[in-house]
JSON list of C-alpha atoms in Angstrom, two decimals:
[
{"chain": "A", "resi": 29, "resn": "GLN", "atom": "CA", "xyz": [-11.23, -14.23, 7.66]},
{"chain": "A", "resi": 30, "resn": "SER", "atom": "CA", "xyz": [-8.16, -14.47, 9.87]},
{"chain": "A", "resi": 31, "resn": "ALA", "atom": "CA", "xyz": [-5.62, -11.66, 9.79]},
{"chain": "A", "resi": 32, "resn": "LEU", "atom": "CA", "xyz": [-1.91, -11.25, 10.45]},
{"chain": "A", "resi": 33, "resn": "THR", "atom": "CA", "xyz": [-0.80, -8.27, 12.52]},
{"chain": "A", "resi": 34, "resn": "GLN", "atom": "CA", "xyz": [2.65, -6.71, 12.27]},
{"chain": "A", "resi": 35, "resn": "PRO", "atom": "CA", "xyz": [4.03, -3.55, 13.90]},
{"chain": "A", "resi": 36, "resn": "PRO", "atom": "CA", "xyz": [4.05, -0.70, 11.36]},
{"chain": "A", "resi": 37, "resn": "SER", "atom": "CA", "xyz": [7.67, 0.14, 12.01]},
{"chain": "A", "resi": 38, "resn": "VAL", "atom": "CA", "xyz": [10.81, -0.90, 13.86]},
{"chain": "A", "resi": 39, "resn": "SER", "atom": "CA", "xyz": [14.27, 0.62, 13.97]},
{"chain": "A", "resi": 40, "resn": "GLY", "atom": "CA", "xyz": [17.77, -0.18, 15.10]},
{"chain": "A", "resi": 41, "resn": "SER", "atom": "CA", "xyz": [21.35, 0.94, 14.78]},
{"chain": "A", "resi": 42, "resn": "PRO", "atom": "CA", "xyz": [23.97, -0.87, 12.72]},
{"chain": "A", "resi": 43, "resn": "GLY", "atom": "CA", "xyz": [25.20, -3.97, 14.51]},
{"chain": "A", "resi": 44, "resn": "GLN", "atom": "CA", "xyz": [22.11, -4.25, 16.72]},
{"chain": "A", "resi": 45, "resn": "SER", "atom": "CA", "xyz": [19.36, -6.86, 16.51]},
{"chain": "A", "resi": 46, "resn": "VAL", "atom": "CA", "xyz": [15.71, -6.21, 15.78]},
{"chain": "A", "resi": 47, "resn": "THR", "atom": "CA", "xyz": [12.70, -8.50, 15.94]},
{"chain": "A", "resi": 48, "resn": "ILE", "atom": "CA", "xyz": [9.52, -8.16, 13.91]},
{"chain": "A", "resi": 49, "resn": "SER", "atom": "CA", "xyz": [6.42, -9.95, 15.15]},
{"chain": "A", "resi": 50, "resn": "CYS", "atom": "CA", "xyz": [3.53, -11.42, 13.19]},
{"chain": "A", "resi": 51, "resn": "THR", "atom": "CA", "xyz": [0.47, -12.39, 15.19]},
{"chain": "A", "resi": 52, "resn": "GLY", "atom": "CA", "xyz": [-2.41, -14.43, 13.83]},
{"chain": "A", "resi": 53, "resn": "THR", "atom": "CA", "xyz": [-5.98, -13.94, 15.00]},
{"chain": "A", "resi": 54, "resn": "SER", "atom": "CA", "xyz": [-6.66, -17.64, 15.07]},
{"chain": "A", "resi": 55, "resn": "SER", "atom": "CA", "xyz": [-4.64, -20.72, 15.89]},
{"chain": "A", "resi": 56, "resn": "ASP", "atom": "CA", "xyz": [-4.67, -22.14, 12.38]},
{"chain": "A", "resi": 57, "resn": "VAL", "atom": "CA", "xyz": [-2.97, -19.13, 10.90]},
{"chain": "A", "resi": 58, "resn": "VAL", "atom": "CA", "xyz": [0.37, -19.23, 12.68]},
{"chain": "A", "resi": 59, "resn": "SER", "atom": "CA", "xyz": [1.16, -22.85, 13.21]},
{"chain": "A", "resi": 60, "resn": "TYR", "atom": "CA", "xyz": [3.33, -25.67, 12.04]},
{"chain": "A", "resi": 61, "resn": "ASN", "atom": "CA", "xyz": [5.20, -24.77, 8.88]},
{"chain": "A", "resi": 62, "resn": "ARG", "atom": "CA", "xyz": [2.82, -22.18, 7.54]},
{"chain": "A", "resi": 63, "resn": "VAL", "atom": "CA", "xyz": [4.71, -18.90, 7.98]},
{"chain": "A", "resi": 64, "resn": "SER", "atom": "CA", "xyz": [7.09, -17.23, 5.52]},
{"chain": "A", "resi": 65, "resn": "TRP", "atom": "CA", "xyz": [8.81, -13.83, 5.47]},
{"chain": "A", "resi": 66, "resn": "TYR", "atom": "CA", "xyz": [9.60, -11.46, 2.61]},
{"chain": "A", "resi": 67, "resn": "GLN", "atom": "CA", "xyz": [11.94, -8.49, 2.30]},
{"chain": "A", "resi": 68, "resn": "GLN", "atom": "CA", "xyz": [11.04, -5.61, -0.01]},
{"chain": "A", "resi": 69, "resn": "PRO", "atom": "CA", "xyz": [13.61, -2.82, -0.42]},
{"chain": "A", "resi": 70, "resn": "PRO", "atom": "CA", "xyz": [12.15, 0.41, -1.83]},
{"chain": "A", "resi": 71, "resn": "GLY", "atom": "CA", "xyz": [11.12, 0.19, -5.47]},
{"chain": "A", "resi": 72, "resn": "THR", "atom": "CA", "xyz": [11.78, -3.53, -5.81]},
{"chain": "A", "resi": 73, "resn": "ALA", "atom": "CA", "xyz": [9.80, -6.76, -5.79]},
{"chain": "A", "resi": 74, "resn": "PRO", "atom": "CA", "xyz": [9.57, -8.76, -2.57]},
{"chain": "A", "resi": 75, "resn": "LYS", "atom": "CA", "xyz": [12.11, -11.50, -1.93]},
{"chain": "A", "resi": 76, "resn": "LEU", "atom": "CA", "xyz": [11.66, -14.66, 0.14]},
{"chain": "A", "resi": 77, "resn": "ILE", "atom": "CA", "xyz": [13.96, -14.67, 3.18]},
{"chain": "A", "resi": 78, "resn": "ILE", "atom": "CA", "xyz": [12.35, -17.25, 5.51]},
{"chain": "A", "resi": 79, "resn": "TYR", "atom": "CA", "xyz": [10.01, -20.14, 4.75]},
{"chain": "A", "resi": 80, "resn": "GLU", "atom": "CA", "xyz": [8.35, -22.77, 6.91]},
{"chain": "A", "resi": 81, "resn": "VAL", "atom": "CA", "xyz": [8.95, -20.57, 9.97]},
{"chain": "A", "resi": 82, "resn": "ILE", "atom": "CA", "xyz": [12.70, -21.13, 10.31]},
{"chain": "A", "resi": 83, "resn": "ASN", "atom": "CA", "xyz": [14.28, -22.03, 6.95]},
{"chain": "A", "resi": 84, "resn": "ARG", "atom": "CA", "xyz": [16.42, -19.69, 4.86]},
{"chain": "A", "resi": 85, "resn": "PRO", "atom": "CA", "xyz": [16.66, -19.98, 1.07]},
{"chain": "A", "resi": 86, "resn": "SER", "atom": "CA", "xyz": [20.11, -20.28, -0.41]},
{"chain": "A", "resi": 87, "resn": "GLY", "atom": "CA", "xyz": [21.89, -16.93, -0.43]},
{"chain": "A", "resi": 88, "resn": "VAL", "atom": "CA", "xyz": [20.02, -15.38, 2.50]},
{"chain": "A", "resi": 89, "resn": "PRO", "atom": "CA", "xyz": [22.48, -14.44, 5.26]},
{"chain": "A", "resi": 90, "resn": "ALA", "atom": "CA", "xyz": [22.35, -16.31, 8.56]},
{"chain": "A", "resi": 91, "resn": "ARG", "atom": "CA", "xyz": [21.69, -12.95, 10.23]},
{"chain": "A", "resi": 92, "resn": "PHE", "atom": "CA", "xyz": [18.06, -13.52, 9.33]},
{"chain": "A", "resi": 93, "resn": "SER", "atom": "CA", "xyz": [16.25, -16.04, 11.51]},
{"chain": "A", "resi": 94, "resn": "GLY", "atom": "CA", "xyz": [12.67, -17.04, 12.19]},
{"chain": "A", "resi": 95, "resn": "SER", "atom": "CA", "xyz": [10.84, -18.46, 15.16]},
{"chain": "A", "resi": 96, "resn": "GLU", "atom": "CA", "xyz": [7.33, -19.14, 16.40]},
{"chain": "A", "resi": 97, "resn": "SER", "atom": "CA", "xyz": [5.56, -19.19, 19.74]},
{"chain": "A", "resi": 98, "resn": "GLY", "atom": "CA", "xyz": [1.83, -19.75, 20.08]},
{"chain": "A", "resi": 99, "resn": "ASN", "atom": "CA", "xyz": [-0.01, -17.55, 17.59]},
{"chain": "A", "resi": 100, "resn": "THR", "atom": "CA", "xyz": [3.02, -15.33, 16.94]},
{"chain": "A", "resi": 101, "resn": "ALA", "atom": "CA", "xyz": [5.84, -15.77, 14.43]},
{"chain": "A", "resi": 102, "resn": "SER", "atom": "CA", "xyz": [8.92, -13.60, 14.60]},
{"chain": "A", "resi": 103, "resn": "LEU", "atom": "CA", "xyz": [11.70, -12.51, 12.29]},
{"chain": "A", "resi": 104, "resn": "THR", "atom": "CA", "xyz": [14.98, -11.52, 13.93]},
{"chain": "A", "resi": 105, "resn": "ILE", "atom": "CA", "xyz": [17.70, -9.66, 12.09]},
{"chain": "A", "resi": 106, "resn": "SER", "atom": "CA", "xyz": [21.04, -9.73, 13.88]},
{"chain": "A", "resi": 107, "resn": "GLY", "atom": "CA", "xyz": [24.01, -7.49, 13.16]},
{"chain": "A", "resi": 108, "resn": "LEU", "atom": "CA", "xyz": [21.89, -4.90, 11.37]},
{"chain": "A", "resi": 109, "resn": "GLN", "atom": "CA", "xyz": [23.33, -3.46, 8.19]},
{"chain": "A", "resi": 110, "resn": "ALA", "atom": "CA", "xyz": [22.28, -0.41, 6.21]},
{"chain": "A", "resi": 111, "resn": "GLU", "atom": "CA", "xyz": [21.22, -2.66, 3.33]},
{"chain": "A", "resi": 112, "resn": "ASP", "atom": "CA", "xyz": [18.62, -4.31, 5.60]},
{"chain": "A", "resi": 113, "resn": "GLU", "atom": "CA", "xyz": [16.48, -1.17, 5.47]},
{"chain": "A", "resi": 114, "resn": "ALA", "atom": "CA", "xyz": [13.29, -2.35, 3.76]},
{"chain": "A", "resi": 115, "resn": "ASP", "atom": "CA", "xyz": [9.68, -3.36, 4.29]},
{"chain": "A", "resi": 116, "resn": "TYR", "atom": "CA", "xyz": [9.17, -6.83, 5.72]},
{"chain": "A", "resi": 117, "resn": "TYR", "atom": "CA", "xyz": [6.03, -8.92, 5.28]},
{"chain": "A", "resi": 118, "resn": "CYS", "atom": "CA", "xyz": [4.97, -12.14, 6.94]},
{"chain": "A", "resi": 119, "resn": "SER", "atom": "CA", "xyz": [2.65, -14.56, 5.20]},
{"chain": "A", "resi": 120, "resn": "SER", "atom": "CA", "xyz": [0.72, -17.57, 6.34]},
{"chain": "A", "resi": 121, "resn": "TYR", "atom": "CA", "xyz": [-1.03, -20.42, 4.59]},
{"chain": "A", "resi": 122, "resn": "THR", "atom": "CA", "xyz": [-4.45, -21.07, 6.05]},
{"chain": "A", "resi": 123, "resn": "SER", "atom": "CA", "xyz": [-6.40, -24.28, 6.33]},
{"chain": "A", "resi": 124, "resn": "SER", "atom": "CA", "xyz": [-8.59, -22.95, 3.49]},
{"chain": "A", "resi": 125, "resn": "SER", "atom": "CA", "xyz": [-5.60, -23.04, 1.09]},
{"chain": "A", "resi": 126, "resn": "ILE", "atom": "CA", "xyz": [-5.44, -19.25, 1.09]},
{"chain": "A", "resi": 127, "resn": "LEU", "atom": "CA", "xyz": [-2.34, -17.10, 1.53]},
{"chain": "A", "resi": 128, "resn": "LEU", "atom": "CA", "xyz": [-2.54, -14.19, 3.93]},
{"chain": "A", "resi": 129, "resn": "PHE", "atom": "CA", "xyz": [-0.07, -11.33, 4.19]},
{"chain": "A", "resi": 130, "resn": "GLY", "atom": "CA", "xyz": [0.58, -9.20, 7.21]},
{"chain": "A", "resi": 131, "resn": "GLY", "atom": "CA", "xyz": [0.32, -5.45, 6.85]},
{"chain": "A", "resi": 132, "resn": "GLY", "atom": "CA", "xyz": [4.09, -5.04, 6.60]},
{"chain": "A", "resi": 133, "resn": "THR", "atom": "CA", "xyz": [6.76, -3.53, 8.84]},
{"chain": "A", "resi": 134, "resn": "LYS", "atom": "CA", "xyz": [9.10, -0.76, 7.79]},
{"chain": "A", "resi": 135, "resn": "LEU", "atom": "CA", "xyz": [12.61, -1.31, 9.14]},
{"chain": "A", "resi": 136, "resn": "THR", "atom": "CA", "xyz": [14.73, 1.80, 9.54]},
{"chain": "A", "resi": 137, "resn": "VAL", "atom": "CA", "xyz": [18.45, 1.46, 10.15]},
{"chain": "A", "resi": 138, "resn": "LEU", "atom": "CA", "xyz": [19.45, 4.51, 12.15]},
{"chain": "B", "resi": 21, "resn": "GLN", "atom": "CA", "xyz": [16.66, -20.05, -12.91]},
{"chain": "B", "resi": 22, "resn": "VAL", "atom": "CA", "xyz": [12.98, -19.20, -13.26]},
{"chain": "B", "resi": 23, "resn": "GLN", "atom": "CA", "xyz": [12.09, -15.73, -14.49]},
{"chain": "B", "resi": 24, "resn": "LEU", "atom": "CA", "xyz": [8.64, -14.16, -14.52]},
{"chain": "B", "resi": 25, "resn": "GLN", "atom": "CA", "xyz": [7.67, -11.10, -16.55]},
{"chain": "B", "resi": 26, "resn": "GLU", "atom": "CA", "xyz": [4.33, -9.33, -16.33]},
{"chain": "B", "resi": 27, "resn": "SER", "atom": "CA", "xyz": [2.89, -7.39, -19.25]},
{"chain": "B", "resi": 28, "resn": "GLY", "atom": "CA", "xyz": [-0.32, -5.57, -20.10]},
{"chain": "B", "resi": 29, "resn": "PRO", "atom": "CA", "xyz": [-1.95, -2.16, -20.31]},
{"chain": "B", "resi": 30, "resn": "GLY", "atom": "CA", "xyz": [-0.69, 0.34, -17.77]},
{"chain": "B", "resi": 31, "resn": "LEU", "atom": "CA", "xyz": [-3.95, 2.27, -17.85]},
{"chain": "B", "resi": 32, "resn": "VAL", "atom": "CA", "xyz": [-7.45, 0.83, -17.56]},
{"chain": "B", "resi": 33, "resn": "LYS", "atom": "CA", "xyz": [-10.73, 2.72, -17.48]},
{"chain": "B", "resi": 34, "resn": "PRO", "atom": "CA", "xyz": [-13.14, 2.33, -14.54]},
{"chain": "B", "resi": 35, "resn": "SER", "atom": "CA", "xyz": [-15.67, -0.48, -15.03]},
{"chain": "B", "resi": 36, "resn": "ASP", "atom": "CA", "xyz": [-13.44, -2.15, -17.65]},
{"chain": "B", "resi": 37, "resn": "THR", "atom": "CA", "xyz": [-11.59, -5.45, -17.29]},
{"chain": "B", "resi": 38, "resn": "LEU", "atom": "CA", "xyz": [-7.91, -5.49, -16.38]},
{"chain": "B", "resi": 39, "resn": "SER", "atom": "CA", "xyz": [-5.96, -8.15, -18.29]},
{"chain": "B", "resi": 40, "resn": "LEU", "atom": "CA", "xyz": [-2.36, -9.13, -17.61]},
{"chain": "B", "resi": 41, "resn": "THR", "atom": "CA", "xyz": [-0.02, -11.78, -18.95]},
{"chain": "B", "resi": 42, "resn": "CYS", "atom": "CA", "xyz": [2.91, -13.39, -17.15]},
{"chain": "B", "resi": 43, "resn": "ASP", "atom": "CA", "xyz": [5.64, -14.98, -19.24]},
{"chain": "B", "resi": 44, "resn": "VAL", "atom": "CA", "xyz": [7.44, -17.74, -17.38]},
{"chain": "B", "resi": 45, "resn": "SER", "atom": "CA", "xyz": [10.92, -18.64, -18.60]},
{"chain": "B", "resi": 46, "resn": "GLY", "atom": "CA", "xyz": [13.59, -21.00, -17.35]},
{"chain": "B", "resi": 47, "resn": "TYR", "atom": "CA", "xyz": [11.03, -23.36, -15.83]},
{"chain": "B", "resi": 48, "resn": "SER", "atom": "CA", "xyz": [8.02, -25.27, -17.05]},
{"chain": "B", "resi": 49, "resn": "ILE", "atom": "CA", "xyz": [4.64, -24.00, -15.90]},
{"chain": "B", "resi": 50, "resn": "LYS", "atom": "CA", "xyz": [3.61, -27.68, -15.92]},
{"chain": "B", "resi": 51, "resn": "SER", "atom": "CA", "xyz": [5.81, -28.36, -12.92]},
{"chain": "B", "resi": 52, "resn": "ASN", "atom": "CA", "xyz": [4.64, -29.02, -9.35]},
{"chain": "B", "resi": 53, "resn": "TYR", "atom": "CA", "xyz": [4.21, -25.34, -8.43]},
{"chain": "B", "resi": 54, "resn": "TRP", "atom": "CA", "xyz": [1.25, -23.03, -8.07]},
{"chain": "B", "resi": 55, "resn": "TRP", "atom": "CA", "xyz": [1.37, -19.79, -10.06]},
{"chain": "B", "resi": 56, "resn": "ALA", "atom": "CA", "xyz": [0.16, -16.74, -8.22]},
{"chain": "B", "resi": 57, "resn": "TRP", "atom": "CA", "xyz": [-0.87, -13.14, -8.66]},
{"chain": "B", "resi": 58, "resn": "ILE", "atom": "CA", "xyz": [-0.21, -10.62, -5.88]},
{"chain": "B", "resi": 59, "resn": "ARG", "atom": "CA", "xyz": [-0.88, -6.91, -5.98]},
{"chain": "B", "resi": 60, "resn": "GLN", "atom": "CA", "xyz": [0.32, -3.89, -4.04]},
{"chain": "B", "resi": 61, "resn": "PRO", "atom": "CA", "xyz": [-1.46, -0.51, -4.11]},
{"chain": "B", "resi": 62, "resn": "PRO", "atom": "CA", "xyz": [0.96, 2.44, -4.10]},
{"chain": "B", "resi": 63, "resn": "GLY", "atom": "CA", "xyz": [2.41, 2.89, -0.63]},
{"chain": "B", "resi": 64, "resn": "LYS", "atom": "CA", "xyz": [0.46, -0.04, 0.80]},
{"chain": "B", "resi": 65, "resn": "GLY", "atom": "CA", "xyz": [0.94, -3.69, 1.60]},
{"chain": "B", "resi": 66, "resn": "LEU", "atom": "CA", "xyz": [0.77, -6.91, -0.37]},
{"chain": "B", "resi": 67, "resn": "GLU", "atom": "CA", "xyz": [-2.51, -8.61, -1.25]},
{"chain": "B", "resi": 68, "resn": "TRP", "atom": "CA", "xyz": [-2.60, -12.20, -2.47]},
{"chain": "B", "resi": 69, "resn": "MET", "atom": "CA", "xyz": [-5.14, -12.45, -5.31]},
{"chain": "B", "resi": 70, "resn": "GLY", "atom": "CA", "xyz": [-5.00, -16.19, -5.93]},
{"chain": "B", "resi": 71, "resn": "TYR", "atom": "CA", "xyz": [-3.08, -18.97, -7.59]},
{"chain": "B", "resi": 72, "resn": "ILE", "atom": "CA", "xyz": [-3.53, -21.62, -10.23]},
{"chain": "B", "resi": 73, "resn": "PHE", "atom": "CA", "xyz": [-2.02, -25.02, -10.97]},
{"chain": "B", "resi": 74, "resn": "HIS", "atom": "CA", "xyz": [-1.27, -26.06, -14.54]},
{"chain": "B", "resi": 75, "resn": "THR", "atom": "CA", "xyz": [-4.19, -28.50, -14.44]},
{"chain": "B", "resi": 76, "resn": "GLY", "atom": "CA", "xyz": [-6.53, -25.58, -13.95]},
{"chain": "B", "resi": 77, "resn": "SER", "atom": "CA", "xyz": [-7.14, -26.01, -10.24]},
{"chain": "B", "resi": 78, "resn": "ARG", "atom": "CA", "xyz": [-7.27, -22.61, -8.61]},
{"chain": "B", "resi": 79, "resn": "PHE", "atom": "CA", "xyz": [-7.89, -20.75, -5.38]},
{"chain": "B", "resi": 80, "resn": "TYR", "atom": "CA", "xyz": [-8.88, -17.09, -5.20]},
{"chain": "B", "resi": 81, "resn": "ASN", "atom": "CA", "xyz": [-8.88, -14.50, -2.46]},
{"chain": "B", "resi": 82, "resn": "PRO", "atom": "CA", "xyz": [-12.48, -14.50, -1.19]},
{"chain": "B", "resi": 83, "resn": "SER", "atom": "CA", "xyz": [-12.55, -10.70, -1.33]},
{"chain": "B", "resi": 84, "resn": "LEU", "atom": "CA", "xyz": [-11.89, -10.77, -5.09]},
{"chain": "B", "resi": 85, "resn": "GLU", "atom": "CA", "xyz": [-13.45, -14.07, -6.11]},
{"chain": "B", "resi": 86, "resn": "SER", "atom": "CA", "xyz": [-16.46, -12.55, -7.88]},
{"chain": "B", "resi": 87, "resn": "ARG", "atom": "CA", "xyz": [-14.24, -10.45, -10.19]},
{"chain": "B", "resi": 88, "resn": "VAL", "atom": "CA", "xyz": [-11.03, -12.42, -10.76]},
{"chain": "B", "resi": 89, "resn": "THR", "atom": "CA", "xyz": [-10.18, -15.11, -13.29]},
{"chain": "B", "resi": 90, "resn": "MET", "atom": "CA", "xyz": [-6.82, -16.82, -13.62]},
{"chain": "B", "resi": 91, "resn": "SER", "atom": "CA", "xyz": [-5.75, -19.15, -16.39]},
{"chain": "B", "resi": 92, "resn": "VAL", "atom": "CA", "xyz": [-2.66, -20.75, -17.91]},
{"chain": "B", "resi": 93, "resn": "ASP", "atom": "CA", "xyz": [-1.47, -21.62, -21.39]},
{"chain": "B", "resi": 94, "resn": "THR", "atom": "CA", "xyz": [0.94, -24.51, -20.95]},
{"chain": "B", "resi": 95, "resn": "SER", "atom": "CA", "xyz": [1.93, -24.48, -24.63]},
{"chain": "B", "resi": 96, "resn": "LYS", "atom": "CA", "xyz": [3.24, -20.92, -24.28]},
{"chain": "B", "resi": 97, "resn": "ASN", "atom": "CA", "xyz": [4.35, -21.20, -20.64]},
{"chain": "B", "resi": 98, "resn": "GLN", "atom": "CA", "xyz": [2.17, -18.24, -19.73]},
{"chain": "B", "resi": 99, "resn": "MET", "atom": "CA", "xyz": [-0.34, -17.38, -17.05]},
{"chain": "B", "resi": 100, "resn": "PHE", "atom": "CA", "xyz": [-3.08, -14.78, -17.22]},
{"chain": "B", "resi": 101, "resn": "LEU", "atom": "CA", "xyz": [-5.05, -12.53, -14.90]},
{"chain": "B", "resi": 102, "resn": "ARG", "atom": "CA", "xyz": [-8.39, -10.92, -15.58]},
{"chain": "B", "resi": 103, "resn": "LEU", "atom": "CA", "xyz": [-10.03, -8.59, -13.08]},
{"chain": "B", "resi": 104, "resn": "SER", "atom": "CA", "xyz": [-13.43, -7.26, -14.04]},
{"chain": "B", "resi": 105, "resn": "SER", "atom": "CA", "xyz": [-15.33, -4.09, -13.09]},
{"chain": "B", "resi": 106, "resn": "VAL", "atom": "CA", "xyz": [-12.24, -2.27, -11.93]},
{"chain": "B", "resi": 107, "resn": "THR", "atom": "CA", "xyz": [-12.31, 0.92, -9.88]},
{"chain": "B", "resi": 108, "resn": "ALA", "atom": "CA", "xyz": [-9.62, 3.28, -8.60]},
{"chain": "B", "resi": 109, "resn": "VAL", "atom": "CA", "xyz": [-8.97, 1.00, -5.63]},
{"chain": "B", "resi": 110, "resn": "ASP", "atom": "CA", "xyz": [-7.62, -1.59, -8.07]},
{"chain": "B", "resi": 111, "resn": "THR", "atom": "CA", "xyz": [-4.73, 0.72, -8.95]},
{"chain": "B", "resi": 112, "resn": "ALA", "atom": "CA", "xyz": [-1.65, -1.24, -7.93]},
{"chain": "B", "resi": 113, "resn": "VAL", "atom": "CA", "xyz": [1.57, -2.92, -8.91]},
{"chain": "B", "resi": 114, "resn": "TYR", "atom": "CA", "xyz": [0.63, -6.43, -10.01]},
{"chain": "B", "resi": 115, "resn": "TYR", "atom": "CA", "xyz": [3.14, -9.24, -9.49]},
{"chain": "B", "resi": 116, "resn": "CYS", "atom": "CA", "xyz": [3.10, -12.73, -10.89]},
{"chain": "B", "resi": 117, "resn": "ALA", "atom": "CA", "xyz": [4.95, -15.30, -8.83]},
{"chain": "B", "resi": 118, "resn": "ARG", "atom": "CA", "xyz": [5.77, -18.94, -8.33]},
{"chain": "B", "resi": 119, "resn": "SER", "atom": "CA", "xyz": [4.43, -20.60, -5.19]},
{"chain": "B", "resi": 120, "resn": "HIS", "atom": "CA", "xyz": [5.78, -23.73, -3.55]},
{"chain": "B", "resi": 121, "resn": "CYS", "atom": "CA", "xyz": [2.74, -25.31, -1.92]},
{"chain": "B", "resi": 122, "resn": "SER", "atom": "CA", "xyz": [1.81, -28.58, -0.28]},
{"chain": "B", "resi": 123, "resn": "SER", "atom": "CA", "xyz": [-0.93, -29.64, 2.09]},
{"chain": "B", "resi": 124, "resn": "ALA", "atom": "CA", "xyz": [1.00, -28.19, 5.03]},
{"chain": "B", "resi": 125, "resn": "THR", "atom": "CA", "xyz": [2.87, -25.18, 3.67]},
{"chain": "B", "resi": 126, "resn": "CYS", "atom": "CA", "xyz": [2.89, -22.58, 0.93]},
{"chain": "B", "resi": 127, "resn": "TYR", "atom": "CA", "xyz": [5.34, -19.81, 0.18]},
{"chain": "B", "resi": 128, "resn": "ILE", "atom": "CA", "xyz": [6.34, -17.68, -2.80]},
{"chain": "B", "resi": 129, "resn": "ASP", "atom": "CA", "xyz": [9.88, -18.41, -3.90]},
{"chain": "B", "resi": 130, "resn": "ASN", "atom": "CA", "xyz": [10.11, -16.34, -7.07]},
{"chain": "B", "resi": 131, "resn": "TRP", "atom": "CA", "xyz": [8.55, -13.02, -8.03]},
{"chain": "B", "resi": 132, "resn": "GLY", "atom": "CA", "xyz": [8.25, -11.05, -11.24]},
{"chain": "B", "resi": 133, "resn": "GLN", "atom": "CA", "xyz": [9.37, -7.44, -11.25]},
{"chain": "B", "resi": 134, "resn": "GLY", "atom": "CA", "xyz": [5.77, -6.21, -11.20]},
{"chain": "B", "resi": 135, "resn": "THR", "atom": "CA", "xyz": [3.76, -3.96, -13.48]},
{"chain": "B", "resi": 136, "resn": "LEU", "atom": "CA", "xyz": [1.89, -0.83, -12.46]},
{"chain": "B", "resi": 137, "resn": "VAL", "atom": "CA", "xyz": [-1.73, -0.64, -13.52]},
{"chain": "B", "resi": 138, "resn": "ILE", "atom": "CA", "xyz": [-3.59, 2.62, -13.02]},
{"chain": "B", "resi": 139, "resn": "VAL", "atom": "CA", "xyz": [-7.38, 2.72, -13.13]},
{"chain": "B", "resi": 140, "resn": "SER", "atom": "CA", "xyz": [-8.48, 6.11, -14.39]},
{"chain": "B", "resi": 141, "resn": "SER", "atom": "CA", "xyz": [-10.69, 7.65, -17.02]}
]
């Protein structure tokens, strides 16, 4: 089964930008419109922040953006704020109609 | 505004079957969405367990397929999870969720608050 790899942790200071990567082990995992991103502050349920690689649901700040290149999807958070400190998970929809999650990345705002 | 609320025993004995209910309100479970279960062991990442359509079509995580059963009751707007032969590694927060899926994409757009299930004698 394909997997999604994320860095365990990233950090940045307020106002800076950080990028979290999500790399698939096969080409069908990170492709087309299959990738979504979720934010999970401590003690809360995850929340959708990016879907179909680049789209933001209503209410999600434009500071959050998604992109994709080859087998890697990325989430960029610009103008970091203290409230952005959370765990972030990527997810991909495989050709077998299965959802995969990455291992998660802990974002620390310094 | 769709709301999802999980309920069920917070403590299950090893080798028993874990059973959870998800009450869906504010939206019909007979709509064009897939209804999912996701779990998260304490301090660890998310694991997709599977999802079900109101017609009964379903997909399960291959790693759990031999032990998991999902179902829906459209008359009560509820979905259900059963996980058999549980062990300590099944201790987790269990989330029910709504999934927006098509042939080309699938993402989870609404989550329940989650319920902690501990497997212990």
